[in-house]
């Protein structure tokens, strides 16, 4: 009889604990209808997300320097000035040059695609005006100055911190093998006020003001993106993966592996040769392990994103949607919204476009909830001040 009583008591305790666990479910998260979305289950069982509001972020203010304005003036002028091809001399400041490069991180040996410029079908790599800090890393300009056409040089450089063109790799060291493909000497002798007015519609101080407005607009967009990435990095570093979802993990792993095989085939490489070239691994087991780690990290990040979005019931506004569509299509020189939307839907699909913009809006929402402080100076550390 006592044994039956103990069993009955245990059953009642288990039932009570179960009911308490149900009652403790995140009501704000549960209020969101996630039917038909990816990761359409109770994500708090899969991820523990840190506090994501009131993250402390640094105040970053950009004021164009006289050098910034001068560099942009040169760059704008260079588009319309006469050029002399292949001067028989080393290249110098304000030449147009074309480089072909291979770039790797010195700590891992991984290829860094941002500064790897391959020769295209027209035998052209990356063309730019030398001496105007085109890449945002003055050391690249310094390395190229003095090279002759056909010369190859290998240099070790450090990425600035912060580096707005690639926030996540700020401060890292890279090794670049640079081949100077060609040199064009530019004749800037006729770049007076009338020249700028004829091509850009501004005289003197008005031209400077136009450049200042454009530089501030560009940099503020970079700074906004920087804060979004910084906040997101903080959230990911302070959140925890509890369990990997099998379905999404397999989908991401299979797609990543299929893409790698397709890329290897295009380059007429075996998968092992491709893995050695681009991932620095010595065998396929190590490559598959890297693919598994990548798929797990993608699942983790996406689940954190969906958790925040659902818990806060975040949806983007029509104004934000139009702004992002135009921004995404701007690189293709599409200015009309309807045309831009049709173009993006054709190449991305309506669902992927929606997901991309909603992710951007969520990150923007997080920054709007942040505390901006002048005395927060750390950039890409594991913990902020």
CSV table of C-alpha atoms in Angstrom, one decimal:
chain,number,residue,atom,x,y,z
A,1,UNK,CA,0.0,0.0,0.0
A,2,UNK,CA,2.8,2.4,0.9
A,3,UNK,CA,4.5,1.5,-2.4
A,4,UNK,CA,1.4,2.4,-4.4
A,5,UNK,CA,1.1,5.7,-2.5
A,6,UNK,CA,4.7,6.5,-3.3
A,7,UNK,CA,4.1,5.8,-7.0
A,8,UNK,CA,0.9,7.8,-7.0
A,9,UNK,CA,2.8,10.7,-5.3
A,10,UNK,CA,5.6,10.5,-8.0
A,11,UNK,CA,3.1,10.6,-10.8
A,12,UNK,CA,1.3,13.6,-9.4
A,13,UNK,CA,4.7,15.4,-8.9
A,14,UNK,CA,5.6,14.7,-12.6
A,15,UNK,CA,2.3,16.0,-13.8
A,16,UNK,CA,2.6,19.1,-11.6
A,17,UNK,CA,6.1,19.8,-13.0
A,18,UNK,CA,4.9,19.3,-16.5
A,19,UNK,CA,2.0,21.7,-16.0
A,20,UNK,CA,4.4,24.2,-14.5
A,21,UNK,CA,6.8,23.9,-17.5
A,22,UNK,CA,3.9,24.6,-19.9
A,23,UNK,CA,2.8,27.6,-17.8
A,24,UNK,CA,6.4,28.9,-17.9
A,25,UNK,CA,6.5,28.9,-21.7
A,26,UNK,CA,7.4,32.3,-23.2
A,27,UNK,CA,3.9,33.9,-23.8
A,28,UNK,CA,5.3,36.7,-26.0
A,29,UNK,CA,7.0,34.1,-28.2
A,30,UNK,CA,3.9,31.9,-28.3
A,31,UNK,CA,1.7,34.8,-29.4
A,32,UNK,CA,3.3,34.8,-32.8
A,33,UNK,CA,1.8,32.7,-35.6
A,34,UNK,CA,4.7,30.9,-37.2
A,35,UNK,CA,2.7,28.5,-39.4
A,36,UNK,CA,4.5,27.7,-42.6
A,37,UNK,CA,7.7,29.5,-41.6
A,38,UNK,CA,11.2,27.9,-41.3
A,39,UNK,CA,11.9,26.6,-37.8
A,40,UNK,CA,8.2,26.4,-37.1
A,41,UNK,CA,8.4,25.0,-33.6
A,42,UNK,CA,9.1,26.2,-30.1
A,43,UNK,CA,12.6,27.7,-30.5
A,44,UNK,CA,13.3,28.3,-26.8
A,45,UNK,CA,13.8,24.6,-26.7
A,46,UNK,CA,16.6,25.0,-29.2
A,47,UNK,CA,18.3,28.3,-28.4
A,48,UNK,CA,18.8,30.4,-25.3
A,49,UNK,CA,18.9,34.0,-26.5
A,50,UNK,CA,20.6,36.7,-24.4
A,51,UNK,CA,19.0,40.1,-23.6
A,52,UNK,CA,18.9,41.8,-27.0
A,53,UNK,CA,17.5,45.2,-26.1
A,54,UNK,CA,19.6,48.1,-24.6
A,55,UNK,CA,22.8,46.7,-25.9
A,56,UNK,CA,25.5,49.4,-25.4
A,57,UNK,CA,27.0,50.5,-28.7
A,58,UNK,CA,29.6,53.2,-29.5
A,59,UNK,CA,28.7,56.6,-30.9
A,60,UNK,CA,30.5,56.9,-34.3
A,61,UNK,CA,30.4,60.3,-36.1
A,62,UNK,CA,32.0,60.8,-39.5
A,63,UNK,CA,33.2,64.3,-40.6
A,64,UNK,CA,34.8,64.3,-44.1
A,65,UNK,CA,38.4,65.5,-44.0
A,66,UNK,CA,40.0,67.7,-46.6
A,67,UNK,CA,41.8,64.7,-47.8
A,68,UNK,CA,38.6,62.7,-48.2
A,69,UNK,CA,37.1,65.6,-50.3
A,70,UNK,CA,40.2,65.9,-52.4
A,71,UNK,CA,40.3,62.1,-53.1
A,72,UNK,CA,36.7,62.1,-54.2
A,73,UNK,CA,37.3,65.1,-56.5
A,74,UNK,CA,40.2,63.3,-58.1
A,75,UNK,CA,38.1,60.1,-58.5
A,76,UNK,CA,35.2,62.0,-60.1
A,77,UNK,CA,37.5,63.9,-62.4
A,78,UNK,CA,39.3,60.7,-63.4
A,79,UNK,CA,36.2,59.3,-65.1
A,80,UNK,CA,36.3,62.0,-67.8
A,81,UNK,CA,40.0,62.9,-68.2
A,82,UNK,CA,42.2,61.8,-71.1
A,83,UNK,CA,44.5,58.8,-70.5
A,84,UNK,CA,47.8,57.6,-71.9
A,85,UNK,CA,48.0,53.8,-72.0
A,86,UNK,CA,51.1,51.8,-70.7
A,87,UNK,CA,53.5,54.6,-69.9
A,88,UNK,CA,57.1,53.2,-69.8
A,89,UNK,CA,57.6,53.9,-66.0
A,90,UNK,CA,56.6,52.6,-62.6
A,91,UNK,CA,53.1,53.6,-61.6
A,92,UNK,CA,52.6,56.6,-59.4
A,93,UNK,CA,49.8,58.4,-57.5
A,94,UNK,CA,46.8,59.3,-59.6
A,95,UNK,CA,47.4,56.7,-62.3
A,96,UNK,CA,44.6,54.3,-63.2
A,97,UNK,CA,45.9,50.8,-62.6
A,98,UNK,CA,44.5,47.3,-63.0
A,99,UNK,CA,45.6,44.6,-60.6
A,100,UNK,CA,45.1,40.8,-60.4
A,101,UNK,CA,45.5,39.4,-56.9
A,102,UNK,CA,45.2,36.4,-54.6
A,103,UNK,CA,44.6,37.3,-50.9
A,104,UNK,CA,44.6,35.1,-47.9
A,105,UNK,CA,44.3,35.6,-44.1
A,106,UNK,CA,47.7,35.0,-42.5
A,107,UNK,CA,46.3,33.3,-39.4
A,108,UNK,CA,44.2,30.6,-41.2
A,109,UNK,CA,45.4,30.6,-44.8
A,110,UNK,CA,41.8,30.9,-46.0
A,111,UNK,CA,41.2,32.8,-49.2
A,112,UNK,CA,39.8,36.3,-48.7
A,113,UNK,CA,37.5,36.9,-51.6
A,114,UNK,CA,37.0,40.6,-51.0
A,115,UNK,CA,40.6,41.3,-52.2
A,116,UNK,CA,41.0,38.4,-54.5
A,117,UNK,CA,40.6,39.8,-58.1
A,118,UNK,CA,40.8,37.3,-60.8
A,119,UNK,CA,41.3,38.1,-64.5
A,120,UNK,CA,38.0,38.1,-66.4
A,121,UNK,CA,37.3,37.2,-70.1
A,122,UNK,CA,38.6,40.6,-71.1
A,123,UNK,CA,41.9,40.1,-69.3
A,124,UNK,CA,40.9,42.7,-66.6
A,125,UNK,CA,41.1,42.3,-62.8
A,126,UNK,CA,40.3,45.3,-60.6
A,127,UNK,CA,40.8,48.7,-62.0
A,128,UNK,CA,41.0,51.8,-59.8
A,129,UNK,CA,42.5,55.3,-59.4
A,130,UNK,CA,45.7,54.9,-57.4
A,131,UNK,CA,46.2,57.2,-54.4
A,132,UNK,CA,42.6,58.0,-53.4
A,133,UNK,CA,42.2,55.2,-50.9
A,134,UNK,CA,39.7,53.4,-53.1
A,135,UNK,CA,39.6,50.2,-51.0
A,136,UNK,CA,39.6,51.9,-47.6
A,137,UNK,CA,43.0,50.4,-46.9
A,138,UNK,CA,45.7,53.0,-47.8
A,139,UNK,CA,48.4,50.3,-47.5
A,140,UNK,CA,47.1,48.7,-50.7
A,141,UNK,CA,47.8,51.9,-52.6
A,142,UNK,CA,51.2,52.2,-51.0
A,143,UNK,CA,52.0,48.6,-52.0
A,144,UNK,CA,51.1,49.2,-55.7
A,145,UNK,CA,52.9,52.6,-56.1
A,146,UNK,CA,56.2,52.0,-57.8
A,147,UNK,CA,55.3,48.7,-59.4
A,148,UNK,CA,55.8,48.3,-63.2
A,149,UNK,CA,53.4,46.7,-65.6
A,150,UNK,CA,53.8,42.9,-65.5
A,151,UNK,CA,55.5,43.0,-62.0
A,152,UNK,CA,54.3,40.8,-59.2
A,153,UNK,CA,54.7,41.7,-55.5
A,154,UNK,CA,53.6,39.9,-52.3
A,155,UNK,CA,52.8,42.1,-49.3
A,156,UNK,CA,51.4,41.6,-45.7
A,157,UNK,CA,48.8,44.1,-44.6
A,158,UNK,CA,46.5,44.7,-41.7
A,159,UNK,CA,42.8,45.5,-42.2
A,160,UNK,CA,41.8,48.6,-40.2
A,161,UNK,CA,39.6,48.3,-37.2
A,162,UNK,CA,36.8,49.2,-37.7
A,163,UNK,CA,36.7,48.4,-41.5
A,164,UNK,CA,33.3,49.4,-42.7
A,165,UNK,CA,33.5,47.4,-46.0
A,166,UNK,CA,33.8,44.2,-44.0
A,167,UNK,CA,33.1,44.7,-40.3
A,168,UNK,CA,33.6,41.1,-39.3
A,169,UNK,CA,37.3,40.9,-40.4
A,170,UNK,CA,38.3,44.2,-38.9
A,171,UNK,CA,41.9,44.1,-37.6
A,172,UNK,CA,42.9,40.9,-39.3
A,173,UNK,CA,46.2,40.4,-41.1
A,174,UNK,CA,46.1,39.5,-44.8
A,175,UNK,CA,48.7,38.5,-47.4
A,176,UNK,CA,48.2,39.8,-51.0
A,177,UNK,CA,50.0,38.6,-54.1
A,178,UNK,CA,49.6,41.6,-56.5
A,179,UNK,CA,50.1,41.4,-60.3
A,180,UNK,CA,50.1,44.8,-62.0
A,181,UNK,CA,48.2,44.2,-65.2
A,182,UNK,CA,48.3,47.7,-66.7
A,183,UNK,CA,48.9,51.4,-66.1
A,184,UNK,CA,47.0,54.4,-67.5
A,185,UNK,CA,48.4,57.9,-67.0
A,186,UNK,CA,45.6,60.4,-66.4
A,187,UNK,CA,45.7,64.0,-67.6
A,188,UNK,CA,44.2,66.1,-64.8
A,189,UNK,CA,45.4,69.4,-66.3
A,190,UNK,CA,41.9,70.6,-67.3
A,191,UNK,CA,40.1,69.9,-64.1
A,192,UNK,CA,39.0,73.4,-63.2
A,193,UNK,CA,35.7,74.7,-61.9
A,194,UNK,CA,34.2,74.7,-65.4
A,195,UNK,CA,35.2,71.1,-65.8
A,196,UNK,CA,33.3,70.0,-62.7
A,197,UNK,CA,30.3,72.2,-63.7
A,198,UNK,CA,30.2,70.7,-67.2
A,199,UNK,CA,30.2,67.1,-65.8
A,200,UNK,CA,28.5,67.4,-62.4
A,201,UNK,CA,26.6,70.7,-62.4
A,202,UNK,CA,28.5,72.4,-59.6
A,203,UNK,CA,31.1,75.2,-59.2
A,204,UNK,CA,33.8,75.5,-56.5
A,205,UNK,CA,32.4,75.5,-53.0
A,206,UNK,CA,29.1,74.0,-54.3
A,207,UNK,CA,31.0,71.1,-55.7
A,208,UNK,CA,32.8,70.5,-52.3
A,209,UNK,CA,29.4,70.7,-50.5
A,210,UNK,CA,28.0,68.1,-52.9
A,211,UNK,CA,30.9,65.8,-52.2
A,212,UNK,CA,30.6,66.3,-48.5
A,213,UNK,CA,26.9,65.4,-48.6
A,214,UNK,CA,27.6,62.3,-50.6
A,215,UNK,CA,30.4,61.2,-48.4
A,216,UNK,CA,28.4,61.7,-45.2
A,217,UNK,CA,25.5,59.8,-46.7
A,218,UNK,CA,27.6,56.9,-47.7
A,219,UNK,CA,29.5,56.7,-44.5
A,220,UNK,CA,26.4,57.0,-42.3
A,221,UNK,CA,25.0,54.1,-44.1
A,222,UNK,CA,28.2,52.2,-43.4
A,223,UNK,CA,28.1,53.2,-39.7
A,224,UNK,CA,24.4,52.1,-39.5
A,225,UNK,CA,25.3,48.7,-40.9
A,226,UNK,CA,28.4,48.5,-38.6
A,227,UNK,CA,26.2,49.0,-35.5
A,228,UNK,CA,23.8,46.4,-36.7
A,229,UNK,CA,26.6,43.9,-37.2
A,230,UNK,CA,28.2,44.8,-33.9
A,231,UNK,CA,24.9,44.3,-32.0
A,232,UNK,CA,24.2,41.0,-33.8
A,233,UNK,CA,27.7,39.7,-33.1
A,234,UNK,CA,27.2,40.5,-29.4
A,235,UNK,CA,23.9,38.7,-29.4
A,236,UNK,CA,25.3,35.6,-31.0
A,237,UNK,CA,28.4,35.5,-28.7
A,238,UNK,CA,26.2,35.7,-25.6
A,239,UNK,CA,23.4,33.3,-26.7
A,240,UNK,CA,23.6,29.5,-26.6
A,241,UNK,CA,22.7,26.7,-28.9
A,242,UNK,CA,20.8,24.0,-27.0
A,243,UNK,CA,19.9,21.6,-29.8
A,244,UNK,CA,20.5,21.4,-33.6
A,245,UNK,CA,17.3,21.0,-35.7
A,246,UNK,CA,17.8,17.9,-37.9
A,247,UNK,CA,15.6,19.1,-40.8
A,248,UNK,CA,17.1,22.5,-41.4
A,249,UNK,CA,20.6,21.3,-40.6
A,250,UNK,CA,20.4,18.6,-43.3
A,251,UNK,CA,19.0,21.1,-45.8
A,252,UNK,CA,21.8,23.6,-45.3
A,253,UNK,CA,24.5,20.9,-45.3
A,254,UNK,CA,23.2,19.3,-48.4
A,255,UNK,CA,22.9,22.6,-50.3
A,256,UNK,CA,26.4,23.8,-49.2
A,257,UNK,CA,28.0,20.5,-50.2
A,258,UNK,CA,26.1,20.5,-53.6
A,259,UNK,CA,27.3,24.1,-54.3
A,260,UNK,CA,30.9,23.1,-53.5
A,261,UNK,CA,30.7,20.2,-55.8
A,262,UNK,CA,29.3,22.4,-58.6
A,263,UNK,CA,32.0,25.0,-58.1
A,264,UNK,CA,34.7,22.4,-58.2
A,265,UNK,CA,33.3,21.0,-61.4
A,266,UNK,CA,33.3,24.4,-63.0
A,267,UNK,CA,37.0,24.8,-62.2
A,268,UNK,CA,37.6,21.2,-63.4
A,269,UNK,CA,38.8,20.3,-59.9
A,270,UNK,CA,38.1,17.2,-57.8
A,271,UNK,CA,36.2,18.0,-54.6
A,272,UNK,CA,39.4,17.3,-52.6
A,273,UNK,CA,41.4,19.7,-54.8
A,274,UNK,CA,38.7,22.3,-54.4
A,275,UNK,CA,38.7,21.8,-50.6
A,276,UNK,CA,42.5,22.1,-50.4
A,277,UNK,CA,42.5,25.3,-52.5
A,278,UNK,CA,39.6,27.2,-50.8
A,279,UNK,CA,39.4,25.7,-47.3
A,280,UNK,CA,43.0,24.7,-46.6
A,281,UNK,CA,42.2,21.2,-45.5
A,282,UNK,CA,44.2,18.1,-46.3
A,283,UNK,CA,41.4,15.5,-46.6
A,284,UNK,CA,37.7,15.2,-47.3
A,285,UNK,CA,36.8,14.2,-43.7
A,286,UNK,CA,38.1,17.6,-42.5
A,287,UNK,CA,36.2,19.3,-45.3
A,288,UNK,CA,32.9,17.5,-44.4
A,289,UNK,CA,33.5,18.5,-40.7
A,290,UNK,CA,33.9,22.1,-41.8
A,291,UNK,CA,30.6,21.8,-43.7
A,292,UNK,CA,28.8,20.4,-40.7
A,293,UNK,CA,30.1,23.2,-38.5
A,294,UNK,CA,29.0,25.8,-41.0
A,295,UNK,CA,25.5,24.3,-41.2
A,296,UNK,CA,25.2,24.2,-37.4
A,297,UNK,CA,26.3,27.8,-37.1
A,298,UNK,CA,23.8,28.9,-39.8
A,299,UNK,CA,21.0,27.1,-38.0
A,300,UNK,CA,22.0,28.7,-34.7
A,301,UNK,CA,22.0,32.2,-36.2
A,302,UNK,CA,18.7,31.7,-38.1
A,303,UNK,CA,17.0,30.4,-35.0
A,304,UNK,CA,18.1,33.4,-32.9
A,305,UNK,CA,16.8,35.7,-35.6
A,306,UNK,CA,13.4,33.9,-35.8
A,307,UNK,CA,13.2,33.8,-32.0
A,308,UNK,CA,13.6,37.6,-31.7
A,309,UNK,CA,11.3,38.3,-34.6
A,310,UNK,CA,8.5,36.1,-33.2
A,311,UNK,CA,8.9,37.2,-29.6
A,312,UNK,CA,8.6,40.9,-30.6
A,313,UNK,CA,6.2,40.3,-33.4
A,314,UNK,CA,8.4,42.3,-35.8
A,315,UNK,CA,7.2,43.1,-39.3
A,316,UNK,CA,8.7,45.7,-41.6
A,317,UNK,CA,6.9,48.8,-42.9
A,318,UNK,CA,6.1,49.5,-46.5
A,319,UNK,CA,8.5,52.4,-46.4
A,320,UNK,CA,11.4,50.2,-45.2
A,321,UNK,CA,10.5,47.6,-47.8
A,322,UNK,CA,10.7,50.1,-50.6
A,323,UNK,CA,13.9,51.7,-49.3
A,324,UNK,CA,15.6,48.3,-49.1
A,325,UNK,CA,14.5,47.1,-52.5
A,326,UNK,CA,15.8,50.2,-54.1
A,327,UNK,CA,19.1,49.9,-52.1
A,328,UNK,CA,19.5,46.3,-53.2
A,329,UNK,CA,18.9,47.1,-56.8
A,330,UNK,CA,21.1,50.2,-56.9
A,331,UNK,CA,24.2,48.2,-57.7
A,332,UNK,CA,22.5,47.2,-60.9
A,333,UNK,CA,21.7,50.8,-61.7
A,334,UNK,CA,18.0,50.2,-61.3
A,335,UNK,CA,16.2,53.3,-59.9
A,336,UNK,CA,12.5,52.5,-60.4
A,337,UNK,CA,10.9,50.7,-57.5
A,338,UNK,CA,8.6,48.5,-59.6
A,339,UNK,CA,11.4,47.5,-61.9
A,340,UNK,CA,13.7,46.9,-58.9
A,341,UNK,CA,11.2,44.7,-57.1
A,342,UNK,CA,10.5,42.6,-60.3
A,343,UNK,CA,14.2,42.2,-60.8
A,344,UNK,CA,14.9,41.0,-57.3
A,345,UNK,CA,12.0,38.7,-57.2
A,346,UNK,CA,13.1,37.1,-60.5
A,347,UNK,CA,16.6,36.4,-59.2
A,348,UNK,CA,15.9,35.8,-55.5
A,349,UNK,CA,12.2,34.7,-55.3
A,350,UNK,CA,9.6,36.6,-53.4
A,351,UNK,CA,10.0,34.5,-50.2
A,352,UNK,CA,13.8,35.0,-50.1
A,353,UNK,CA,13.4,38.7,-50.7
A,354,UNK,CA,10.9,38.9,-47.9
A,355,UNK,CA,13.2,37.0,-45.5
A,356,UNK,CA,16.2,39.1,-46.4
A,357,UNK,CA,14.4,42.4,-45.8
A,358,UNK,CA,12.8,41.1,-42.6
A,359,UNK,CA,16.2,40.1,-41.2
A,360,UNK,CA,17.6,43.6,-42.1
A,361,UNK,CA,14.6,45.2,-40.4
A,362,UNK,CA,15.0,43.0,-37.3
A,363,UNK,CA,18.7,44.0,-37.0
A,364,UNK,CA,17.7,47.7,-37.5
A,365,UNK,CA,15.1,47.3,-34.7
A,366,UNK,CA,17.8,45.9,-32.4
A,367,UNK,CA,20.0,49.0,-33.0
A,368,UNK,CA,17.0,51.3,-32.4
A,369,UNK,CA,16.6,49.7,-29.0
A,370,UNK,CA,20.3,50.0,-28.2
A,371,UNK,CA,22.0,52.5,-25.8
A,372,UNK,CA,24.4,54.7,-27.8
A,373,UNK,CA,27.3,55.9,-25.6
A,374,UNK,CA,30.3,58.1,-26.4
A,375,UNK,CA,32.4,56.2,-23.9
A,376,UNK,CA,31.9,52.8,-25.5
A,377,UNK,CA,35.0,52.4,-27.6
A,378,UNK,CA,35.5,48.7,-28.1
A,379,UNK,CA,34.6,47.4,-31.5
A,380,UNK,CA,34.8,43.7,-32.2
A,381,UNK,CA,35.3,42.2,-28.7
A,382,UNK,CA,33.4,39.3,-27.2
A,383,UNK,CA,31.9,41.7,-24.6
A,384,UNK,CA,31.1,45.3,-24.9
A,385,UNK,CA,31.7,47.9,-22.1
